[in-house]
Coordinates of C-alpha atoms and ligand atoms in Angstrom, one line a residue:
X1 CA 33.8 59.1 -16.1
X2 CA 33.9 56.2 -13.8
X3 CA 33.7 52.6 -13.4
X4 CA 30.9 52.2 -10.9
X5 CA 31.3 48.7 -9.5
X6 CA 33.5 48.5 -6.1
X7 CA 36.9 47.3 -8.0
X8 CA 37.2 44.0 -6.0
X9 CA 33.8 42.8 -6.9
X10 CA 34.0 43.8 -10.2
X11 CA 37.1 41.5 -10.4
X12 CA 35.5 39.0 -9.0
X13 CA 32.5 39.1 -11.7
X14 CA 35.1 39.3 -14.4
X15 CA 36.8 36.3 -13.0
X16 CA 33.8 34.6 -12.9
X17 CA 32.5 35.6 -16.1
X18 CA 35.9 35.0 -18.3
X19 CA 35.3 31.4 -16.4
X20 CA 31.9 31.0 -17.8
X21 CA 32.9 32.0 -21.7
X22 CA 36.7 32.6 -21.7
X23 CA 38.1 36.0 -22.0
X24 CA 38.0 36.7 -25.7
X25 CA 34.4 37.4 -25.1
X26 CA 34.9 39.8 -21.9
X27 CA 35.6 43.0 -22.3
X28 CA 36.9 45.5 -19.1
X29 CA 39.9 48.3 -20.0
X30 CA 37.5 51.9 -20.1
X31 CA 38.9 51.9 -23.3
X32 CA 37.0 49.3 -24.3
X33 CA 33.7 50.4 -22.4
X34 CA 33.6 54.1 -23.8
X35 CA 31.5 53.2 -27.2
X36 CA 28.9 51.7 -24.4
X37 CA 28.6 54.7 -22.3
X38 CA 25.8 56.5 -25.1
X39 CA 23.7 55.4 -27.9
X40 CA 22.2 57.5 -30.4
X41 CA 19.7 59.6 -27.9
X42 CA 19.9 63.1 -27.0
X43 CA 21.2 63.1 -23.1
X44 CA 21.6 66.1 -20.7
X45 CA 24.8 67.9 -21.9
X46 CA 26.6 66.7 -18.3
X47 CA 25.2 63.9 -18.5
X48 CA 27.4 63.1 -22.0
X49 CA 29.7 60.4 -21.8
X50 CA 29.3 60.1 -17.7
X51 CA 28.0 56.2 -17.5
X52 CA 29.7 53.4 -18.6
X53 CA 28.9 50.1 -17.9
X54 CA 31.1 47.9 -15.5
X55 CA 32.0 45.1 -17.9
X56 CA 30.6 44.0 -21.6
X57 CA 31.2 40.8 -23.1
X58 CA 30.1 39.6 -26.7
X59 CA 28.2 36.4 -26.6
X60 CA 28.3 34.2 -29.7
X61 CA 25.5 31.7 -28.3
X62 CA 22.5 31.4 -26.4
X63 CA 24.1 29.5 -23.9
X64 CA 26.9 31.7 -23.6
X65 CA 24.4 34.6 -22.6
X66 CA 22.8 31.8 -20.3
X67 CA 25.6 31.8 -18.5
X68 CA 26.1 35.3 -18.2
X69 CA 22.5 35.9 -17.2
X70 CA 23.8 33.1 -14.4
X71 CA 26.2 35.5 -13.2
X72 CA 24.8 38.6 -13.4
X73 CA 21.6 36.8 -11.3
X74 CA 24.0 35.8 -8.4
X75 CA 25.3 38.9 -7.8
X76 CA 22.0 41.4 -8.5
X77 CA 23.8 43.2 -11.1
X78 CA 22.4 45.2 -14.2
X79 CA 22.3 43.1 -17.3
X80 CA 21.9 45.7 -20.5
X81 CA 21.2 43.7 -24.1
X82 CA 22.5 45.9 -26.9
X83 CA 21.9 45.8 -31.0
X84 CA 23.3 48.3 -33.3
X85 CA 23.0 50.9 -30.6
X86 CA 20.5 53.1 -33.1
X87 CA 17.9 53.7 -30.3
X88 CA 17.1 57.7 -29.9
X89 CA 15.4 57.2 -26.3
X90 CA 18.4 56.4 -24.3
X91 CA 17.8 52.4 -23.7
X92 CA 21.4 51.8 -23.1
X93 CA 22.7 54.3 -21.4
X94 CA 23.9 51.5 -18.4
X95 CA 22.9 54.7 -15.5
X96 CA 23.2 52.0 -13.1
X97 CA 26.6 50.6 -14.5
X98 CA 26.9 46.7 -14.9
X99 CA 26.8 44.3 -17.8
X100 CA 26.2 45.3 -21.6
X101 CA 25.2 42.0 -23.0
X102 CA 26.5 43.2 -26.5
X103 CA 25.1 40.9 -29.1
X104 CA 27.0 41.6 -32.2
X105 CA 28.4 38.2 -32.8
X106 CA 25.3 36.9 -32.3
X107 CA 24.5 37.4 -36.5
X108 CA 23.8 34.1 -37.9
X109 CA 21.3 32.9 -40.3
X110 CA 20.5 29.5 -38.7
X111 CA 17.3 28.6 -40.8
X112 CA 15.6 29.5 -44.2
X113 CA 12.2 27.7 -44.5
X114 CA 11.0 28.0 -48.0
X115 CA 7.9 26.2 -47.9
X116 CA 6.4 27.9 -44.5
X117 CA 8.0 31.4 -45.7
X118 CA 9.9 31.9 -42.2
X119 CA 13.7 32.4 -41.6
X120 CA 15.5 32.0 -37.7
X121 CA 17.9 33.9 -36.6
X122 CA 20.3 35.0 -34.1
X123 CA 19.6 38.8 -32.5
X124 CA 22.8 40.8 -33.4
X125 CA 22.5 40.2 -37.5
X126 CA 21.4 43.4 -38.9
X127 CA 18.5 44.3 -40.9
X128 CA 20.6 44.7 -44.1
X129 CA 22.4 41.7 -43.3
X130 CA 19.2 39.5 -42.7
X131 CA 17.5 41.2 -46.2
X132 CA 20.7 40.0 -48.7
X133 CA 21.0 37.1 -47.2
X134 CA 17.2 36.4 -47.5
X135 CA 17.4 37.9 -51.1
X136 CA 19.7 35.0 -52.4
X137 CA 16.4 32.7 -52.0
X138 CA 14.3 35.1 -52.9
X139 CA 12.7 36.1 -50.2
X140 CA 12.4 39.7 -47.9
X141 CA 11.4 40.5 -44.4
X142 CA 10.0 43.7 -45.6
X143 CA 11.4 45.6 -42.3
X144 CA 12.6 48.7 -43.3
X145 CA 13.1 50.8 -40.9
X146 CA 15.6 54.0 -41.4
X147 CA 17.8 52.2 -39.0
X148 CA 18.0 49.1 -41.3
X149 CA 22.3 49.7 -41.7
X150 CA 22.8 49.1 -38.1
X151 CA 19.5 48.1 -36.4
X152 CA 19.3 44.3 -35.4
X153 CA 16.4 41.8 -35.4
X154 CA 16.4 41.9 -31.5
X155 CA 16.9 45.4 -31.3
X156 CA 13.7 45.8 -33.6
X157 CA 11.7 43.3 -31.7
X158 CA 12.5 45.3 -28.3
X159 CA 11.4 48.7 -29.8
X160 CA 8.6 47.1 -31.8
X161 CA 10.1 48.7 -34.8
X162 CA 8.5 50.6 -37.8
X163 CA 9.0 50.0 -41.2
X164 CA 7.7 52.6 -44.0
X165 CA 6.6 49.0 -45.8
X166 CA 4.0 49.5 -43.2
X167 CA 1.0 49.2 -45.3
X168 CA 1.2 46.1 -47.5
X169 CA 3.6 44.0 -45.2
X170 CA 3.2 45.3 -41.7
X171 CA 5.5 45.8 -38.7
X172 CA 7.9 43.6 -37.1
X173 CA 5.6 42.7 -34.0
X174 CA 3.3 41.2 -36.9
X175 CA 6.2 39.1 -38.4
X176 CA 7.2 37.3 -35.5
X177 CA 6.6 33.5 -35.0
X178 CA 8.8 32.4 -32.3
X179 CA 11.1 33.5 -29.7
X180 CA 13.9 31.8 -27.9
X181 CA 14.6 34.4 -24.7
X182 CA 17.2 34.0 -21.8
X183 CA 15.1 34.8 -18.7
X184 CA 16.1 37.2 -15.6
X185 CA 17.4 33.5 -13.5
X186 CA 19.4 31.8 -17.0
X187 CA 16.6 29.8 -17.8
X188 CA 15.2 29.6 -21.4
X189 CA 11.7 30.1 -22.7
X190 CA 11.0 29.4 -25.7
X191 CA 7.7 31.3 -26.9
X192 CA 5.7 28.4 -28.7
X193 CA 6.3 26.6 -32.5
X194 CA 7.6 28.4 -35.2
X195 CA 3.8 29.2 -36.9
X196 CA 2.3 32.7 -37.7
X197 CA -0.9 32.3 -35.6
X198 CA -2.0 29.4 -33.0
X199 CA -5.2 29.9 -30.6
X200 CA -4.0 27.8 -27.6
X201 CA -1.1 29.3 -25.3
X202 CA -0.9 33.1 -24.4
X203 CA 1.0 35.2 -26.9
X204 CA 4.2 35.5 -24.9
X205 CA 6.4 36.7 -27.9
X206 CA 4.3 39.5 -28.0
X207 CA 5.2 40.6 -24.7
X208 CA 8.9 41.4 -25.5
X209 CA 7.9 43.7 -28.3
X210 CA 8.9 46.7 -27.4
X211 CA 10.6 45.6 -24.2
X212 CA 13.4 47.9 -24.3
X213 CA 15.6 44.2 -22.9
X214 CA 13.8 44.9 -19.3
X215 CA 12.4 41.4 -19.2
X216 CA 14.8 39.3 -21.0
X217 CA 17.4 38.6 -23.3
X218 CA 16.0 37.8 -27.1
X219 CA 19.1 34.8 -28.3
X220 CA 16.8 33.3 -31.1
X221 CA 13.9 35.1 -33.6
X222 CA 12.0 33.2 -36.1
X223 CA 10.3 35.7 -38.4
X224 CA 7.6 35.3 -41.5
X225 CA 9.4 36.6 -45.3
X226 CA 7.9 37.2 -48.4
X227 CA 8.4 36.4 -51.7
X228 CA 10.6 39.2 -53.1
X229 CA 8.1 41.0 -55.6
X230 CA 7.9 40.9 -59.6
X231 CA 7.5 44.6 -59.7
X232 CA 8.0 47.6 -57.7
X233 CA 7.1 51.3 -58.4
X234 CA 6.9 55.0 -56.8
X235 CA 4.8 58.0 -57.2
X236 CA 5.1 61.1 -56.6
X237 CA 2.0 63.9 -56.2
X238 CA 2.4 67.6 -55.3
X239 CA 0.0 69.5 -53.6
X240 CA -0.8 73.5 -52.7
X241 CA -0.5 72.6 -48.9
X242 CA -0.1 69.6 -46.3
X243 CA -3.7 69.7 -45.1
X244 CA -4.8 69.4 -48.9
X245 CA -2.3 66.8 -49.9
X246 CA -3.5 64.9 -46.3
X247 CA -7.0 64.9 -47.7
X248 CA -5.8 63.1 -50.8
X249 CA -4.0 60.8 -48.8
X250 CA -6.5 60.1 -46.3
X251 CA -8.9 59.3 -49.7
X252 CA -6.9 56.8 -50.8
X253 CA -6.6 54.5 -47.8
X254 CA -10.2 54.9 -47.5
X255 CA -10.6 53.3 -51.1
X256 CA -9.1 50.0 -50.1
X257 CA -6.2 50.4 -52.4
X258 CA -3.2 48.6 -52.0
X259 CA 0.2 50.6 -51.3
X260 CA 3.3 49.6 -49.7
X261 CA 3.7 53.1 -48.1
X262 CA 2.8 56.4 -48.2
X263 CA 4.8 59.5 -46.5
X264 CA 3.8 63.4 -46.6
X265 CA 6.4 66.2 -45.8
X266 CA 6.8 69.7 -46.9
X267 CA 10.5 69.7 -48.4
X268 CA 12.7 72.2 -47.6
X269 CA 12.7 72.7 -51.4
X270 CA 9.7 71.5 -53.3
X271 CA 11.0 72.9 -56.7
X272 CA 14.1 70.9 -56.8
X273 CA 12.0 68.1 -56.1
X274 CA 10.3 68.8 -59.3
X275 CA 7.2 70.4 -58.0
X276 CA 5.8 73.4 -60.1
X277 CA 5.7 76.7 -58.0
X278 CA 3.0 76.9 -55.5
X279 CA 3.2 73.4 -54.7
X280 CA 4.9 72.9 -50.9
X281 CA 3.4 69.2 -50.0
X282 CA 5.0 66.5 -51.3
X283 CA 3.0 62.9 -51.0
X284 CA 5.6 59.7 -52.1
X285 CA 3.4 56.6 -52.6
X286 CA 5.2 53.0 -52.8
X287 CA 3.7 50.4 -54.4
X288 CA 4.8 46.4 -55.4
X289 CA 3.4 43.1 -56.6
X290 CA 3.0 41.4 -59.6
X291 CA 3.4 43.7 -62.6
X292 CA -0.4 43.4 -63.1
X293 CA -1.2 44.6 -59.9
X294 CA 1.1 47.4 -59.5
X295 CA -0.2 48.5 -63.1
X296 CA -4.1 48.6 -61.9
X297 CA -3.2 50.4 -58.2
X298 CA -0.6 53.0 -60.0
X299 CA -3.5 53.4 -62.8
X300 CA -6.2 53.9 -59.7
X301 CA -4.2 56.8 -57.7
X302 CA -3.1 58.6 -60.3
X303 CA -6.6 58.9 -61.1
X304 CA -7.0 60.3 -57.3
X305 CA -4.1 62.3 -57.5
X306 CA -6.1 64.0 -60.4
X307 CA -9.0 64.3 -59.2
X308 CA -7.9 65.8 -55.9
X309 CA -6.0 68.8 -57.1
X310 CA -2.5 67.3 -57.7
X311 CA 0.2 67.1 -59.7
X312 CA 2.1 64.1 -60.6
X313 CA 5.8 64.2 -60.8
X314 CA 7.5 62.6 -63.8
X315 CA 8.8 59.1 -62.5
X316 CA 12.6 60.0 -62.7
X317 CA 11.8 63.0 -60.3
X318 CA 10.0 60.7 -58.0
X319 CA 12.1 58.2 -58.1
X320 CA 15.4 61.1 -57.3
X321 CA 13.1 62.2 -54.3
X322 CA 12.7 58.1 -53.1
X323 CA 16.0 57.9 -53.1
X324 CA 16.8 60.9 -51.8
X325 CA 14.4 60.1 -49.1
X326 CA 16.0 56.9 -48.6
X327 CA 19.2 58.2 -47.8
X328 CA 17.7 61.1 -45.4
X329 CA 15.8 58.0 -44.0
X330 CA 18.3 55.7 -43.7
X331 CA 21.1 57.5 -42.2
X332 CA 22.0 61.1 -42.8
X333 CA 19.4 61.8 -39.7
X334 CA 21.5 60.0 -37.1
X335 CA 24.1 62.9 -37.6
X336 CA 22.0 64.8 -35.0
X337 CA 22.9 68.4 -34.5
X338 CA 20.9 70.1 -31.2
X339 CA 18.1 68.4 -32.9
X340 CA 15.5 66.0 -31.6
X341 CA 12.2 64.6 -33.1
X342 CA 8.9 63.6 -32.0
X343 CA 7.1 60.5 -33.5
X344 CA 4.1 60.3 -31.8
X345 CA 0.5 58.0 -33.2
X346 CA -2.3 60.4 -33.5
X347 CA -5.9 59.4 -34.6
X348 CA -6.5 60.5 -37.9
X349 CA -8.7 63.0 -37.6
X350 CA -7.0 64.9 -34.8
X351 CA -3.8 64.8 -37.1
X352 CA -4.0 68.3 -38.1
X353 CA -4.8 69.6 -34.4
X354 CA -1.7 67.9 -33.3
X355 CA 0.2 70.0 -35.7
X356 CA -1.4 73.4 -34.9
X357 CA -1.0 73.1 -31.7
X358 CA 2.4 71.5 -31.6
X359 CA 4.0 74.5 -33.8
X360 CA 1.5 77.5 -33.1
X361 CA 1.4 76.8 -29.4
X362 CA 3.8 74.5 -27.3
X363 CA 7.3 75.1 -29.9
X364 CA 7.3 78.8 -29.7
X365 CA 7.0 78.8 -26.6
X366 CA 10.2 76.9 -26.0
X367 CA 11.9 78.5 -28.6
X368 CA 12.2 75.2 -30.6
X369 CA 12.0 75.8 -34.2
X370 CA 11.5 73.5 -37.5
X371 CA 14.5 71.6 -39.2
X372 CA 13.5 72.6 -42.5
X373 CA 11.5 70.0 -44.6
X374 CA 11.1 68.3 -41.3
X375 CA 7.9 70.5 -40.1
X376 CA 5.7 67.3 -40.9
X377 CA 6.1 63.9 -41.3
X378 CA 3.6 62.1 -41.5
X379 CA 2.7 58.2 -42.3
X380 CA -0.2 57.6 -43.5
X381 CA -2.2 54.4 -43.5
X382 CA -3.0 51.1 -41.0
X383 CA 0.1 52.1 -39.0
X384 CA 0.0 56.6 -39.1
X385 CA 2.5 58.3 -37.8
X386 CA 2.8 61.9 -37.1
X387 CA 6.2 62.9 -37.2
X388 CA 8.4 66.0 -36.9
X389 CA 11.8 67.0 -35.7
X390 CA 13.0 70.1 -34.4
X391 CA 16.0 71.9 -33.4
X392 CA 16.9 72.9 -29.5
X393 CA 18.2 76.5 -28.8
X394 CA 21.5 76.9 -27.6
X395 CA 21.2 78.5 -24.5
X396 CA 21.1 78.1 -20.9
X397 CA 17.5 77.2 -20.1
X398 CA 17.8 74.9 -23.5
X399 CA 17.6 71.3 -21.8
X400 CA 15.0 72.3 -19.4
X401 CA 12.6 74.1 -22.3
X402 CA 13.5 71.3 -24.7
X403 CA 12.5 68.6 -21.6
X404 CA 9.6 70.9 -21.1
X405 CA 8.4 71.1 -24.8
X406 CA 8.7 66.9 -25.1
X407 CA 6.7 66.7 -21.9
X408 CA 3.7 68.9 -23.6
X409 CA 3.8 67.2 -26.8
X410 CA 3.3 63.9 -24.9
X411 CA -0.3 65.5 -23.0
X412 CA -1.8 66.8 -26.1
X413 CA -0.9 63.2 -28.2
X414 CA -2.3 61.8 -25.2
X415 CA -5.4 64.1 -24.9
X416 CA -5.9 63.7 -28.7
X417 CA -6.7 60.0 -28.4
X418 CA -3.2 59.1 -29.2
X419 CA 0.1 57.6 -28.1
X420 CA 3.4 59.6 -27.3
X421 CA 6.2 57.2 -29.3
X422 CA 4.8 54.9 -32.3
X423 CA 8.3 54.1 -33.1
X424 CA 11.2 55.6 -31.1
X425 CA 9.8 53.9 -27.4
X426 CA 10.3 54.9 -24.1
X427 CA 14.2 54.4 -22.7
X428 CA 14.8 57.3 -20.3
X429 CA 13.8 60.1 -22.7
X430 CA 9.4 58.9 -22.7
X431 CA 9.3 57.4 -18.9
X432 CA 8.0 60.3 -16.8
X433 CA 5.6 60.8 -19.3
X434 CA 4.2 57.3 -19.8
X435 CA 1.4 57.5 -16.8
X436 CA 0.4 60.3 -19.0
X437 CA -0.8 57.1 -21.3
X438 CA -1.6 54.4 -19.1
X439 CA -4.3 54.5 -16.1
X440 CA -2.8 53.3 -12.8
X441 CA -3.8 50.0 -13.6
X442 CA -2.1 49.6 -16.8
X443 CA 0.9 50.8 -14.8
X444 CA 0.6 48.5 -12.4
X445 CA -0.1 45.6 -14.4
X446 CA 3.0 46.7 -16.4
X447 CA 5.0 46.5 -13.0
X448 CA 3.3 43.2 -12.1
X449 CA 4.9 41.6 -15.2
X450 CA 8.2 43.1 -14.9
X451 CA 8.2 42.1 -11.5
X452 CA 7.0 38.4 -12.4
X453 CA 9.9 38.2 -14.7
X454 CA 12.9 39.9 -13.1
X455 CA 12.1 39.6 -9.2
X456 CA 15.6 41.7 -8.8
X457 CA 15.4 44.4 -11.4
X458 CA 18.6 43.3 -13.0
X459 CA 17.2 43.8 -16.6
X460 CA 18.0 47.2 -18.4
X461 CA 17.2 48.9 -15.0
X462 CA 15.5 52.5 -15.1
X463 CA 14.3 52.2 -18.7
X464 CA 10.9 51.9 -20.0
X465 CA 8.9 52.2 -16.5
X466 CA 8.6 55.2 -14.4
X467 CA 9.7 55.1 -10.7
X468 CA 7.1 53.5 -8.6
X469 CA 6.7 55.4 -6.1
X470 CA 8.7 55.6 -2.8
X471 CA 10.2 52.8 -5.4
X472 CA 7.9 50.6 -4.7
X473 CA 3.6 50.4 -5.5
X474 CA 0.6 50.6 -2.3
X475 CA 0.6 46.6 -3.0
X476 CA 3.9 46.2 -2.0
X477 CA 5.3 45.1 -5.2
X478 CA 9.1 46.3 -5.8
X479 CA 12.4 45.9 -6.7
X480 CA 14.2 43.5 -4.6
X481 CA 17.0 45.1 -2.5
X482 CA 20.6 45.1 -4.2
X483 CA 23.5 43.6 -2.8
X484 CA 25.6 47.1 -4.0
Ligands
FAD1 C1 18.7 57.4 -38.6 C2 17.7 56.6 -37.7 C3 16.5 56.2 -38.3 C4 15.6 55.4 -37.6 N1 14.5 55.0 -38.2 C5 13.7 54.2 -37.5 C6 12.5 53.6 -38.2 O1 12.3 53.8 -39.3 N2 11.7 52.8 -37.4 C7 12.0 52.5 -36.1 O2 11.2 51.7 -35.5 N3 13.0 53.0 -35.5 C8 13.9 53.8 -36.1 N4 15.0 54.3 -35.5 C9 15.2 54.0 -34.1 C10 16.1 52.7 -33.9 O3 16.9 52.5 -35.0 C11 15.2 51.5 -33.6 O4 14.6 51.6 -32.4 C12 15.9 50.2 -33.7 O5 14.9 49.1 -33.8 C13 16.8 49.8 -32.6 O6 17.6 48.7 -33.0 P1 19.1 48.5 -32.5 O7 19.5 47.1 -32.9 O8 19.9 49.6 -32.9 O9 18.8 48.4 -30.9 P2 19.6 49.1 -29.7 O10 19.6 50.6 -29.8 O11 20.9 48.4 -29.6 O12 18.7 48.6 -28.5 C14 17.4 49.1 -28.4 C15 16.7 48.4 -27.2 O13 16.6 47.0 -27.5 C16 17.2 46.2 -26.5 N5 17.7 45.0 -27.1 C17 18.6 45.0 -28.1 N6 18.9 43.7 -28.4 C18 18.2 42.9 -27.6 C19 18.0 41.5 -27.4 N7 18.7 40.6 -28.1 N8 17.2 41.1 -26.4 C20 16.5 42.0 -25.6 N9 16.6 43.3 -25.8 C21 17.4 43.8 -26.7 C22 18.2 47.1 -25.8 O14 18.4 46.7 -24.5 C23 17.5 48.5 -25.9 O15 16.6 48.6 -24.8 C24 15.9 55.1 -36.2 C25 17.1 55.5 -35.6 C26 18.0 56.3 -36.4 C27 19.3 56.7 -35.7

């Protein structure tokens, strides 16, 4: 492992840089720069460990990363933000070296607003931080993601997060009011007032959702909370089979009902789950509102349930298996063996050719098998999600089948009407495959905006966007020339 930068101008950006914020905030010694050389992604195996970034320093203020971005801009060097680092695609791996912008001290609460339900606040606070804090007023952001430990605001925002409150709350991208973003040259843009919706200037905020940091540096969220619920509750149905159980489910967000989520898997073992034999699909419902409400929509799906062939589990088993679930959600899957996982969005009623195809067809072929009780995964409502995770054989074609089998997965979501990543993005892992999704056009209206924003390709370079090609598009458009 090596330090990219040509050593004298890498002292000189130091210099400059411990200038700019003072040199408890810059940090240089490899030592220091290992735990930025990987993120939680699956990488080539000699590919492990082999980039680290030239420098890192941890900002504690907007204008701190201002002038950062000032330094980074006069020298042309790669600028990559980091969160909690919980990103499976590879987003900041820094496989052009230069500057991790990391934003952990960047965690302050800097306004609740009771009466217009919003709260602002720096990127680096944590999901878990920003939900207890929020909880002392009585409110909730309602993003849970299975990240929430360790995944930031601005992290979310720049992977367009999912939360399995999906249903009843929505996704970050729909919380979002106003952003404060350091631009590409150190300027600031601030993204319009703090309101929910406004019909006059184009929706900028929206643009960094799901920006992977490649057009700028999110210093400043303001997000719309809820009032914390008077009542919450779970239920549990077990059906013969997925496909049955996905009927059920598809049934009840037909009906209107109100859920928070709903999630369908096979379990590895159903019966300890407190399914009777037979049973293999398990269907976990959340629901929450006033006591009144949650009364009627509980009353109104376990009368579905019922009617569709299912069986209810008693509310302490489903509550074991939500909990259960919560843990495998929120954590125990980041201990990632020679595993990986697909989350692609497929239209509803192609949901079950996805699967068939996926394990009958393009896994075999690949020799990638199953994690057990992780065949299926699927999310089912306003904001589906059809899930699964795998494991990658140990042997010496393995990267290349596994690269191969993620490649085909991406053409049939695509052919199915669908999208390749509802919720893990793009980073280095999804990029080839992205002009599998989006015409020419698309693509190069995607490159027009990158371009419009960072002229010189400083921000998170190589993530998100393919090469253009010959590195540059017929219209000329194209990264500006580096200095190194
Ligand atoms: C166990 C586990 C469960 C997960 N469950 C979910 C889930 O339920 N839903 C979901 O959506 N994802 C999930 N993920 C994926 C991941 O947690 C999310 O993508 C998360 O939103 C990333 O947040 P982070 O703070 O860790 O970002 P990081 O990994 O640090 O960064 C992600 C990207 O955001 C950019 N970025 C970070 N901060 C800023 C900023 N201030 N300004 C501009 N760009 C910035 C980075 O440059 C990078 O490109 C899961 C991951 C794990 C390991």
């Amino acid at each position: 492992m090596k330090v990219t930068m040509d050593p004298a101008l890498r002292d000189e950006i130091k210099a400059a840089l411990v200038a700019a914020i003072g040199d408890r905030k810059v940090l240089w010694k490899p030592s220091d720069l290992l735990p930025y050389a990987a993120d939680n992604s699956r990488m080539r195996p000699d590919e492990v460990s082999k980039h680290l970034p030239d420098i890192a320093v941890l900002p504690e203020s907007t204008s701190d990363v201002q002038a950062v971005v000032e330094v980074a801009a006069e020298y042309k060097i790669p600028l990559i933000p980091k969160g909690g680092g919980s990103n499976r695609t590879g987003m900041l791996i820094p496989i052009h070296g230069g500057i991790v912008i990391d934003t952990i001290r960047m965690n302050k609460v800097l306004e609740v607003n009771i009466p217009n339900l919003y709260v602002t606040v720096q990127p680096g606070i944590t999901l878990k931080e920003l939900e207890e804090h929020l909880a002392g007023y009585g409110l909730a952001l309602n993003q849970e993601q299975g990240s929430f430990k360790v995944a930031t605001v601005g992290g979310s925002i720049s992977t367009a997060g999912f939360s399995r409150k999906y249903q009843k709350y929505g996704i970050i991208s729909d919380r979002i009011m106003s952003l404060e973003v350091v631009l590409a040259d150190g300027r600031v843009l601030r993204t319009g007032p703090k309101v929910l919706y406004t019909s006059t200037g184009y929706r900028l905020h929206q643009l960094f959702v799901g920006a992977e940091g490649t057009l700028g540096i999110i210093t400043e969220a303001t997000l719309r909370v809820e009032p914390i619920p008077e009542s919450a509750e779970v239920l549990m149905a077990f059906y013969d089979d997925i496909w049955t159980a996905y009927k059920a489910a598809l049934r009840m967000t037909e009906s209107g009902v109100m859920f928070v989520g709903a999630d369908l898997s096979e379990p590895a073992d159903p019966e300890a789950c407190g399914a009777p034999p037979g049973k293999r699909a398990a269907l976990c419902i959340s629901f929450e509102g006033t006591k009144g409400e949650v009364e009627a929509d509980v009353g109104y799906v376990k009368g579905l349930v019922r009617g569709s062939g299912g069986f209810l589990a008693g509310k302490d088993d489903a509550m074991l298996f939500y909990d259960e679930f919560t843990k495998l959600w929120c954590g125990d899957r980041a201990l990632l063996g020679a595993e990986d996982e697909t989350t692609a969005y497929v239209p509803t009623e192609r949901v079950r050719e996805f699967y068939d195809t996926l394990w009958d067809k393009i896994m075999p072929k690949y020799g990638m098998v199953p994690v057990p009780g992780n065949k299926y995964g699927i999310d089912v409502g306003r904001y589906s999600m059809s899930y699964c995770r795998f494991s990658i054989p140990e042997r010496e074609r393995g990267w290349e089948d596994y690269r191969m089998a993620l490649a085909e997965v991406a053409g049939l979501a695509v052919a199915l009407g669908g999208s390749i990543s509802s919720c893990t993005g793009v980073g280095l892992k999804n990029k080839d495959e992205l002009v599998l999704e989006f015409s020419d056009v698309a693509m190069e209206t995607m490159w027009k905006i990158k371009n419009e924003f960072d002229p010189d390709d400083i921000m998170n370079p190589g993530k998100k966007l393919p090469k253009r090609k010959g590195g540059r598009l017929a219209n000329g458009i194209g990264p500006a020339e580096r200095k190194m």
